[in-house]
Coordinates of C-alpha atoms in Angstrom, one line a residue:
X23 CA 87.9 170.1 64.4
X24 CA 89.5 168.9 61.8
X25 CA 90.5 165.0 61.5
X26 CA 91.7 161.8 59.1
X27 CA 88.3 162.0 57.7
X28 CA 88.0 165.5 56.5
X29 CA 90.9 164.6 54.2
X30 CA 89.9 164.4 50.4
X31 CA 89.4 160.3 49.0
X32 CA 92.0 160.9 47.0
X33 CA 94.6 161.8 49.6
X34 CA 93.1 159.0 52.2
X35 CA 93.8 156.7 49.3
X36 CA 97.6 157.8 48.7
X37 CA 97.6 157.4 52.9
X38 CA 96.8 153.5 52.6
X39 CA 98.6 153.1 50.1
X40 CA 101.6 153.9 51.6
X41 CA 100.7 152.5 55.4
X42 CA 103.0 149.1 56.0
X43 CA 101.6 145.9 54.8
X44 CA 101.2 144.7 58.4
X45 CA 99.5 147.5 59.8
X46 CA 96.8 147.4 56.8
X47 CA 94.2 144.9 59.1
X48 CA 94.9 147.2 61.8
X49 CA 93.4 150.2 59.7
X50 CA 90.8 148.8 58.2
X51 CA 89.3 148.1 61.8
X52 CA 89.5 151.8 62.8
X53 CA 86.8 152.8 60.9
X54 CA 83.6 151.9 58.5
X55 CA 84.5 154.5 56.5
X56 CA 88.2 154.0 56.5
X57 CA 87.1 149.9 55.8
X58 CA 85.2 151.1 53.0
X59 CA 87.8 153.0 51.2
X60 CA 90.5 150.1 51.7
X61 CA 88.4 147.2 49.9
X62 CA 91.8 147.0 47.2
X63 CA 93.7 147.5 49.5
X64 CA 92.5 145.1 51.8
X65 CA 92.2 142.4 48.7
X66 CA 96.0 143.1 47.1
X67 CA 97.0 142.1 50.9
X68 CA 94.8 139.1 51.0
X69 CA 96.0 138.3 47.9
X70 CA 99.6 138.9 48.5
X71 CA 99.4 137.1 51.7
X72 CA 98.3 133.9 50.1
X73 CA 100.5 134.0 47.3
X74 CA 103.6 135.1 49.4
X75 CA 103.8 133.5 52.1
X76 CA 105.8 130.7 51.2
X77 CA 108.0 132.0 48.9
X78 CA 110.7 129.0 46.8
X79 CA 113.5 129.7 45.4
X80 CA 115.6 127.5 43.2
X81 CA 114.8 123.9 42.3
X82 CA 114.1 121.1 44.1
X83 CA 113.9 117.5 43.1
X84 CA 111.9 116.2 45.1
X85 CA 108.9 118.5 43.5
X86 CA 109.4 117.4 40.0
X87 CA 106.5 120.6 38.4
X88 CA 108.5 123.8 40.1
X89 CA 105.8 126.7 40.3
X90 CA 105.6 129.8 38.1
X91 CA 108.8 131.2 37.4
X92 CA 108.4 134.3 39.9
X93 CA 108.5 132.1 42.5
X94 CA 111.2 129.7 42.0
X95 CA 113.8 132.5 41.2
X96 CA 115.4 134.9 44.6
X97 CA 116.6 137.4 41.7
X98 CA 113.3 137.7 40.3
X99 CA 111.2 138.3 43.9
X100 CA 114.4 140.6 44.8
X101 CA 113.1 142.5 41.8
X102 CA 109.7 142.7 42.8
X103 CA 110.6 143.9 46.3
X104 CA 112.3 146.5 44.7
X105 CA 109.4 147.3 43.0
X106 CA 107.1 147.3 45.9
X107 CA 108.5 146.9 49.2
X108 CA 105.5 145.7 51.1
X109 CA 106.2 142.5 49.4
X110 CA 109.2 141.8 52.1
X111 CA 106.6 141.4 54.5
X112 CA 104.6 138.7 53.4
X113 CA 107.0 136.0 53.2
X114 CA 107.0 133.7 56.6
X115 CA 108.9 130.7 55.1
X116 CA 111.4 130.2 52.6
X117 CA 112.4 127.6 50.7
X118 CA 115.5 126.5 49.0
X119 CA 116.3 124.3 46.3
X120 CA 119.1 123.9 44.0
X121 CA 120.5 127.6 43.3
X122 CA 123.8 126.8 41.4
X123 CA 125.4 124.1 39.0
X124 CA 127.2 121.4 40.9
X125 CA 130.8 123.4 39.9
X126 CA 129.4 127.1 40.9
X127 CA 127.1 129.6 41.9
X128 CA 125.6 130.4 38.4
X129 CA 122.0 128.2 37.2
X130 CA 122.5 125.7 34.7
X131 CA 120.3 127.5 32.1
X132 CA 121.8 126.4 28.5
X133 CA 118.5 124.8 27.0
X134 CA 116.3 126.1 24.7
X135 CA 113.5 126.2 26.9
X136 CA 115.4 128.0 29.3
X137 CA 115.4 131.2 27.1
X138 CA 112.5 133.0 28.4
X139 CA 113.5 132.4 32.2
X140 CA 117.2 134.1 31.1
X141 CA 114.9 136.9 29.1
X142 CA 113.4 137.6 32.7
X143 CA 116.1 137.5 34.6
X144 CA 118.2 140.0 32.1
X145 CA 115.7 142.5 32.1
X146 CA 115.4 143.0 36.2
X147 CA 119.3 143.5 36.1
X148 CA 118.5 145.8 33.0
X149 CA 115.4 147.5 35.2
X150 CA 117.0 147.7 38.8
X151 CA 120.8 147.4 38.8
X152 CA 121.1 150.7 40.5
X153 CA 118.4 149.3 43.2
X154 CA 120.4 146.2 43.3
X155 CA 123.7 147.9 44.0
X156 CA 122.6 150.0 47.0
X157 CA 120.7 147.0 48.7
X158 CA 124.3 145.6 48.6
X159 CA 125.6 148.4 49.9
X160 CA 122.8 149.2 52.9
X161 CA 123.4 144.8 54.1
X162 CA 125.2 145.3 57.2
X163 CA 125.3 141.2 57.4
X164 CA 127.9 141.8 54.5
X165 CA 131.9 143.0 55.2
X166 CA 132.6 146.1 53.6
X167 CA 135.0 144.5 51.1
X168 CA 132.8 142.1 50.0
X169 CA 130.1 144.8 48.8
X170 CA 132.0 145.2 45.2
X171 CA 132.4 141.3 44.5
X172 CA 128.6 141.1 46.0
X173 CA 127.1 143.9 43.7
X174 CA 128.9 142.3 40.7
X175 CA 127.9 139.0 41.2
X176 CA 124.2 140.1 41.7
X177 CA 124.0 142.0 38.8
X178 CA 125.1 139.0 36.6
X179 CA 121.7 137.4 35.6
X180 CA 122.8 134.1 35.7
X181 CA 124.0 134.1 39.5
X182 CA 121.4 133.3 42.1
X183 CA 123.4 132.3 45.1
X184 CA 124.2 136.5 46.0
X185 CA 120.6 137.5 45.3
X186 CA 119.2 134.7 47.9
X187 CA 122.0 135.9 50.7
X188 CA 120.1 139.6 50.1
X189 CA 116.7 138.3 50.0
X190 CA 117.6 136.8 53.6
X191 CA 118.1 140.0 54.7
X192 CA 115.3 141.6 53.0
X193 CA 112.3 139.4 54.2
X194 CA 111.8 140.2 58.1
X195 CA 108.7 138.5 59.4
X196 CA 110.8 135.0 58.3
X197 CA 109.4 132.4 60.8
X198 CA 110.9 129.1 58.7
X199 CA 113.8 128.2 56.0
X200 CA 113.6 125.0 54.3
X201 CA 117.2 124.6 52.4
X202 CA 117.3 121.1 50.0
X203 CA 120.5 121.8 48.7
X204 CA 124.3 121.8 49.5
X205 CA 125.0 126.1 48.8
X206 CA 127.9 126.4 46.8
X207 CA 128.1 130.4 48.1
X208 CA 129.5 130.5 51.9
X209 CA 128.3 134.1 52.0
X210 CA 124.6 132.6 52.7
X211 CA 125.7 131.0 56.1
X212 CA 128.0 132.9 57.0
X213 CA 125.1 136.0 57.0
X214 CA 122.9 133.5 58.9
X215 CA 125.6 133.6 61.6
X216 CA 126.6 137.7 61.7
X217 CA 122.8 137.7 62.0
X218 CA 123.3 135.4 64.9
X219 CA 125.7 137.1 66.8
X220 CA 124.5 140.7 66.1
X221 CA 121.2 139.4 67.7
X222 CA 122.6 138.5 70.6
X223 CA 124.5 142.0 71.0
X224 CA 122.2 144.8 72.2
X225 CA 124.9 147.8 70.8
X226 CA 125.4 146.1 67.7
X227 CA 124.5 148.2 64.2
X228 CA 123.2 145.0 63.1
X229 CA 120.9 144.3 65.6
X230 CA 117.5 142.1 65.4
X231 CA 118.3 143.8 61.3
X232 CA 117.7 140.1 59.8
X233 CA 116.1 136.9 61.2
X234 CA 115.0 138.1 64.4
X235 CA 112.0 136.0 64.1
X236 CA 113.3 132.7 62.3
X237 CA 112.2 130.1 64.6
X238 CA 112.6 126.9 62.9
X239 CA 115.4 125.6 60.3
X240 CA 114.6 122.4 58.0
X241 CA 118.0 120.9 56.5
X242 CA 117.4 117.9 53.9
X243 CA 119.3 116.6 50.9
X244 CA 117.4 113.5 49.7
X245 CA 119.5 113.0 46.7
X246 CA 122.8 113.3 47.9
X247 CA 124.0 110.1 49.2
X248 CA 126.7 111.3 51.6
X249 CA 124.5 113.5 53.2
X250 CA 124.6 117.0 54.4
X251 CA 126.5 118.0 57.5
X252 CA 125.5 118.4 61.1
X253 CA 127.6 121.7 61.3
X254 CA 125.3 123.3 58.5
X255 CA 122.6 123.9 61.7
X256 CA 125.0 126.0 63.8
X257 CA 124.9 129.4 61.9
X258 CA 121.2 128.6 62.3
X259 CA 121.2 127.4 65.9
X260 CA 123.1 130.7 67.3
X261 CA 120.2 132.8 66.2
X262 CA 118.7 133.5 69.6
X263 CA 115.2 133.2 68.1
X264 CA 115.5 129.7 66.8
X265 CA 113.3 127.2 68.8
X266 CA 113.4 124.2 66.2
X267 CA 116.1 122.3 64.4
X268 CA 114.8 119.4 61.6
X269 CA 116.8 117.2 59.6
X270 CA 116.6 114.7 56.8
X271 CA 119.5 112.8 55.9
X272 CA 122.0 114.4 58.4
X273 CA 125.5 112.9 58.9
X274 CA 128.6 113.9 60.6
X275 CA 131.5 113.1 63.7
X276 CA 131.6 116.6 65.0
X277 CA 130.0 120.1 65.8
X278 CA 131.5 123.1 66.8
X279 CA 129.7 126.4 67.4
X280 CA 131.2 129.4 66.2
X281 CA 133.6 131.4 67.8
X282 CA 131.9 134.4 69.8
X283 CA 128.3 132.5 70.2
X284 CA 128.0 132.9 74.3
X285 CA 128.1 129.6 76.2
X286 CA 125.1 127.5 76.6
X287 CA 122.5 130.2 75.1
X288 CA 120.8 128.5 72.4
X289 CA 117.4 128.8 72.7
X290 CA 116.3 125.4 71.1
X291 CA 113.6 123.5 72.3
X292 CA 113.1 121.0 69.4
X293 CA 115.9 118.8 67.3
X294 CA 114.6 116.5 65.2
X295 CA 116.8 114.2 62.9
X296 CA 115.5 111.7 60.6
X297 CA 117.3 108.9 57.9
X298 CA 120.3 110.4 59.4
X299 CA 123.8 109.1 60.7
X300 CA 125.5 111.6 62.7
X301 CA 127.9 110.4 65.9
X302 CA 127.2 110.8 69.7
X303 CA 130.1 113.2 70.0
X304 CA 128.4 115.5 67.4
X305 CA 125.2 115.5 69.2
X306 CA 127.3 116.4 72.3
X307 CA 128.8 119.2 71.0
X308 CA 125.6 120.4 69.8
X309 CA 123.8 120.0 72.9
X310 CA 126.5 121.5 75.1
X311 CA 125.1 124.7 73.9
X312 CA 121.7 124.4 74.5
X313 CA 119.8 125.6 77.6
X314 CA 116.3 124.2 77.8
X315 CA 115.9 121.1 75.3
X316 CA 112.0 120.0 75.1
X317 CA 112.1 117.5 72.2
X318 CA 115.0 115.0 71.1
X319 CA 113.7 112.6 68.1
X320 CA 116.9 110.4 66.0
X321 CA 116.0 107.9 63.5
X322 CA 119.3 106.4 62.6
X323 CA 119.4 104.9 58.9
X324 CA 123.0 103.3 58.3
X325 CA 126.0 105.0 58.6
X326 CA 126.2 105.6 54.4
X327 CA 129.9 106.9 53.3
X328 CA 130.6 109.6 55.6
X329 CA 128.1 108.9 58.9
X330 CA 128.7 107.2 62.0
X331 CA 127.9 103.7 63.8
X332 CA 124.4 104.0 66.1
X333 CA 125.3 105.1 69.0
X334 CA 122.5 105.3 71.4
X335 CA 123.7 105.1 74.4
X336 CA 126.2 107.7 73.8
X337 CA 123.3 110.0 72.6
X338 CA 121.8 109.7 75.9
X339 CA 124.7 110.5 77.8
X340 CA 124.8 113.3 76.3
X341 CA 121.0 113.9 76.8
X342 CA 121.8 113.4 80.4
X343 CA 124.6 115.9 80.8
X344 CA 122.8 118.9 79.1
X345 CA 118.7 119.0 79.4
X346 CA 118.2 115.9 81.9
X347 CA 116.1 119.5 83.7
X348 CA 114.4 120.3 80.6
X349 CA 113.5 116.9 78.1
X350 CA 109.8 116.5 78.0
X351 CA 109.9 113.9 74.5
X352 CA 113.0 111.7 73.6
X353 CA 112.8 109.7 70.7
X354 CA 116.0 107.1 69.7
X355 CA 116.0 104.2 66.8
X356 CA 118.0 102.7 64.4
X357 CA 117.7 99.6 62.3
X358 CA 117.6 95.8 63.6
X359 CA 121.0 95.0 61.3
X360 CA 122.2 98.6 62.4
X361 CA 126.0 98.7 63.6
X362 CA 126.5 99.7 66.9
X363 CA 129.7 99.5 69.5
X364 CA 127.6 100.5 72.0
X365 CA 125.0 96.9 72.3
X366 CA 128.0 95.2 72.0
X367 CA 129.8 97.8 75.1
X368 CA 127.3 99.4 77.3
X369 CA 123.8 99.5 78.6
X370 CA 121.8 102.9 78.4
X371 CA 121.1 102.9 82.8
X372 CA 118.7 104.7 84.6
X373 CA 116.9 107.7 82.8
X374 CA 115.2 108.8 86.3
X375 CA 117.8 111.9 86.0
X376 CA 114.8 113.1 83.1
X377 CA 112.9 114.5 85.8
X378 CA 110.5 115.7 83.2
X379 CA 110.5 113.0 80.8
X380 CA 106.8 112.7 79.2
X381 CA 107.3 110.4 76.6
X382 CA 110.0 108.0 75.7
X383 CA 110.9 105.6 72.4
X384 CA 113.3 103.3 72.6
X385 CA 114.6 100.3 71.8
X386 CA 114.8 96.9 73.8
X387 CA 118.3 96.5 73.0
X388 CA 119.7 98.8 75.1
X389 CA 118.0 98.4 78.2
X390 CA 120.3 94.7 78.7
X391 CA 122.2 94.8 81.4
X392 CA 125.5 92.7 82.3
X393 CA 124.3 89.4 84.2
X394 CA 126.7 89.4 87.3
X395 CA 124.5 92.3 88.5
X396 CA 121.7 89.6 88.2
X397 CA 122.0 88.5 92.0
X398 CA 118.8 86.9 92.8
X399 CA 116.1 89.0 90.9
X400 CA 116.4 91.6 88.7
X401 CA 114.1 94.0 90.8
X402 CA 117.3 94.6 92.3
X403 CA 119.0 95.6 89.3
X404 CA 117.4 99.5 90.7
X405 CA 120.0 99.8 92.9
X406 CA 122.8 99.4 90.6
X407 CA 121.4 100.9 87.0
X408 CA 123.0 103.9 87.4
X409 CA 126.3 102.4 87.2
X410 CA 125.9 100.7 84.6
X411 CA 126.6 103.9 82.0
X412 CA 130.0 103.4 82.6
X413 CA 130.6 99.5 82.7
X414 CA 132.4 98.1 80.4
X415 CA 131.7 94.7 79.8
X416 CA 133.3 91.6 78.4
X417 CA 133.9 90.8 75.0
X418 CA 131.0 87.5 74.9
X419 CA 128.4 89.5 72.2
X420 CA 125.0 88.8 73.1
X421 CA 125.0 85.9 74.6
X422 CA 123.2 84.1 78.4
X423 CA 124.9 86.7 80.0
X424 CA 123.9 89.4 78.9
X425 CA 120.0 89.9 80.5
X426 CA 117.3 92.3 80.3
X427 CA 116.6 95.2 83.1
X428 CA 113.1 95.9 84.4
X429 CA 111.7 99.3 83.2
X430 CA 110.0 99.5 86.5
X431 CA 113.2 100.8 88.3
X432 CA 114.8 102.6 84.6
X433 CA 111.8 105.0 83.8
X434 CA 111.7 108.4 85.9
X435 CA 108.4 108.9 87.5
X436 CA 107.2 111.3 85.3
X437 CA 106.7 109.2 82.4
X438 CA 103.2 109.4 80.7
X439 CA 103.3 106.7 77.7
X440 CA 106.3 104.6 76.7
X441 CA 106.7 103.4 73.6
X442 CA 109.3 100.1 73.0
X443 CA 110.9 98.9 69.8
X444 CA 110.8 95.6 69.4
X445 CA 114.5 94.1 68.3
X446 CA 114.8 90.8 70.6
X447 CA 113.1 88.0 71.4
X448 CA 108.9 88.2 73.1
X449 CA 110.6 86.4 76.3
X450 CA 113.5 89.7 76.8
X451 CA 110.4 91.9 76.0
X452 CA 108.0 90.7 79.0
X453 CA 111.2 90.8 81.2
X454 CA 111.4 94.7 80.7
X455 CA 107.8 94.6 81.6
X456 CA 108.7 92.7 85.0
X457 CA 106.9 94.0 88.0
X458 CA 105.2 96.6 85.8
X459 CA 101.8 95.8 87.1
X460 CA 102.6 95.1 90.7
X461 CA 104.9 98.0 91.5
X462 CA 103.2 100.5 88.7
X463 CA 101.7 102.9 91.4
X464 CA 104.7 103.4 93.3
X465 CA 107.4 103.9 91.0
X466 CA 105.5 105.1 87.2
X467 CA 102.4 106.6 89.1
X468 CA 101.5 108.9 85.8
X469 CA 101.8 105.9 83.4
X470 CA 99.0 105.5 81.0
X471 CA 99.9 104.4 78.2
X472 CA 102.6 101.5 76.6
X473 CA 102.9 100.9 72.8
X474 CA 104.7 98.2 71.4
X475 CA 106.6 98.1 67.8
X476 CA 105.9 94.9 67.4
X477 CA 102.9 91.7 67.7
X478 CA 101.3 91.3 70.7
X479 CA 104.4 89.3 73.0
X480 CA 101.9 89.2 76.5
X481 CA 100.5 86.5 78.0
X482 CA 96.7 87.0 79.1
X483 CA 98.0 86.9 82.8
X484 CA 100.5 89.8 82.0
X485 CA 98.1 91.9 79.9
X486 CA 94.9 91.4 82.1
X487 CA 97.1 92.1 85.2
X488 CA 98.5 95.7 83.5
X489 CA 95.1 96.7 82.0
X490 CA 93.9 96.6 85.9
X491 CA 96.9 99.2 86.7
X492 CA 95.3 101.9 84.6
X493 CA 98.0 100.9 81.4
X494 CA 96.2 101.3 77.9
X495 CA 98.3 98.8 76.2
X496 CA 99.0 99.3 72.0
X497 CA 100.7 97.3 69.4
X498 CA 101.7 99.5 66.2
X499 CA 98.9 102.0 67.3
X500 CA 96.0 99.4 67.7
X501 CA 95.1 99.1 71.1
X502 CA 95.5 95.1 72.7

């Protein structure tokens, strides 16, 4: 009976060569003979794998030796896909650097040395402008009457901004984009959201067509001093395959997501936002569509030109409205000299409505409490910190009466390890700690672990007394 075998070397060989690059391990494990006839195979994948992977595109200044010219140019890869499409599969992460001048969508190539990359680029248009004009054409991310504009402005060797947008919808096994610059071309995000919404629609022609596995989105702009935009993440955070947002430098008052995006569907688990000054009422926004938030981490780094005042307690709030179910890790601090209505207006309350709250790092400051709930000790202060969100105390700064809460009755009972940011004084520090030891079994059971931004404020008494309630204390990382 005839089978794959019987088939002449040559023919087997035209067979692999045409079998898709992720199905080429699969293969190759079939059969000794088959394994044995795929060795270049099998090493042009390895190789391509390696090479691919991460694929960078533009220039970006924090990397001040780009890598070969290939690599660090979307018209030039869109080429070589052209050439051979297996290499769409390779890529799992790409990453963005500057792809226009700061007036336009065309590179800033006028120097000398500059005259072999625009030799390059001028012979793929020369090579594959016909193969460039139908990939236009066949992007159903695109509106029909932006396929003419879209085809010219790819087939112009100096524009790179309409040969990324088609590389995004060329590279399907994308898992991660990295994007250090400001895009000057809208069509880029505004494919990222069609992608998003046609992903959600079952009946749509565009469906799971582009990004259906992007699962992380990495926003940064560390040269620009105003920052870049909160609202850059939501064409990214509609995609319903997105689990983690990053950001570097973020600022902004307000998020909004698109029109269309069905309510409370994002699929994020992660949002991390570092050197960053974006507004509680942005993060609110952004959380109010999010369905199942794991991970919350904020550093707050001044508010710059364009950000906003630190705003923790507002941030929580917002925490507390939309994944008090779901937070495992929260993460919130600023600077000691940072600006902030909300030390001077509210204290943060009780986070016990974190039911699953693992992890927590805060800062000192915002656990004081107004001192006329102070009636005799402040292990009463339990029964009145959830209140305390939405008190609005006095105008008198931070002065005697103004006192500190006790974490004993603020942490929910699922807290593993707590780590606190030192801003005040040691005396405000060991009042948090108050009744830690004593009442540490029946109210933070699953504590293990306390870490302390800051020297060692306890007393022997203190610290003896919460190392014999099964706390592993740390200051800075170096155990006490």
């Amino acid at each position: 009976m005839p089978n794959l075998l019987s088939l002449p070397n040559e023919l087997l060989d035209r067979i692999i060569c045409s079998v898709r690059a992720p199905d080429l391990e699969a293969l190759a494990l079939t059969n000794k003979s088959i394994h044995s006839l795929m060795q270049n195979a099998l090493k042009r994948h390895l190789w391509s794998r390696k090479n691919y992977s991460l694929v960078r595109v533009g220039y970006h200044d924090r990397d001040p030796s780009p890598p070969p010219v290939e690599c660090y140019h979307a018209l030039l890869f869109l080429a070589k896909i052209l050439e051979d499409p297996n290499v769409a599969h390779y890529p799992t992460t790409l990453s963005v650097g500057g792809c226009g001048s700061e007036n336009g969508d065309y590179l800033d190539l006028d120097d000398e040395d500059d005259n072999d990359v625009i030799a390059q680029r001028q012979r793929a248009v020369a090579l594959h402008s016909d193969g460039l004009r139908d990939v236009v054409k066949s992007c159903h991310l695109l509106p029909p009457e932006q396929y003419d504009q879209t085809a010219g402005s790819i087939c112009n060797a100096l524009n790179e901004d309409a040969a990324l947008c088609i590389l995004l919808y060329l590279l399907p096994n994308l898992r991660e984009i990295e994007i250090d610059d400001l895009l000057h071309d809208r069509r880029f995000m505004d494919m990222v959201q069609r992608a998003g919404l046609a992903n959600w629609d079952p009946e749509s022609s565009s469906h799971n067509m582009a990004l259906n596995n992007l699962e992380g989105i990495y926003l940064l702009r560390s040269e620009n001093p105003y920052g870049m935009g909160i609202q850059y993440f939501a064409p990214f955070a509609t995609l319903p395959s997105i689990r983690r947002l990053r950001g570097f430098n973020i600022d902004g008052d307000t998020f909004a997501w698109p029109s269309g995006f069905p309510c409370q569907s994002s699929t994020l688990t992660h949002i991390e936002m570092v050197y960053s000054a974006a507004s509680a009422q942005a993060f609110d926004g952004l959380l109010s569509g999010v369905t199942a938030l794991k991970s919350f981490v904020y550093e707050y780094d001044g508010p710059g030109e364009l950000g906003s005042n630190y705003e923790p307690v507002g941030i929580i709030r917002a925490l507390r409205k939309y994944a008090a179910h779901s937070l495992e890790l929260m993460d919130i601090q600023g600077q000691s000299d940072a600006d902030s209505n909300e030390w001077e207006g509210r204290a943060v309350g009780s986070l016990r409505d974190f039911a699953r709250l693992k992890s927590i790092c805060l800062e000192d400051t915002i656990f004081q409490v107004p001192n006329y709930y102070n009636d005799s000790k402040r292990s009463k202060l339990g029964k009145t910190l959830p209140e305390l969100c939405d008190v609005e105390l006095e105008q008198i700064g931070l002065g005697e009466l103004r006192v500190m809460g006790s974490l004993i009755h603020i942490l929910p009972a699922s807290v593993k390890g707590f780590t606190l940011v030192q801003l005040m004084d040691d005396e405000d520090t060991r009042d948090l700690l108050e009744d830690m030891a004593e009442l540490k079994a029946e109210k933070l059971p699953k504590l293990k672990r306390i870490t302390l931004h800051c020297p060692n404020p306890f007393e022997d008494k203190m610290r003896d007394a919460l190392k014999a309630a099964g706390i592993k204390l740390y200051s800075w990382g170096t155990p006490l």
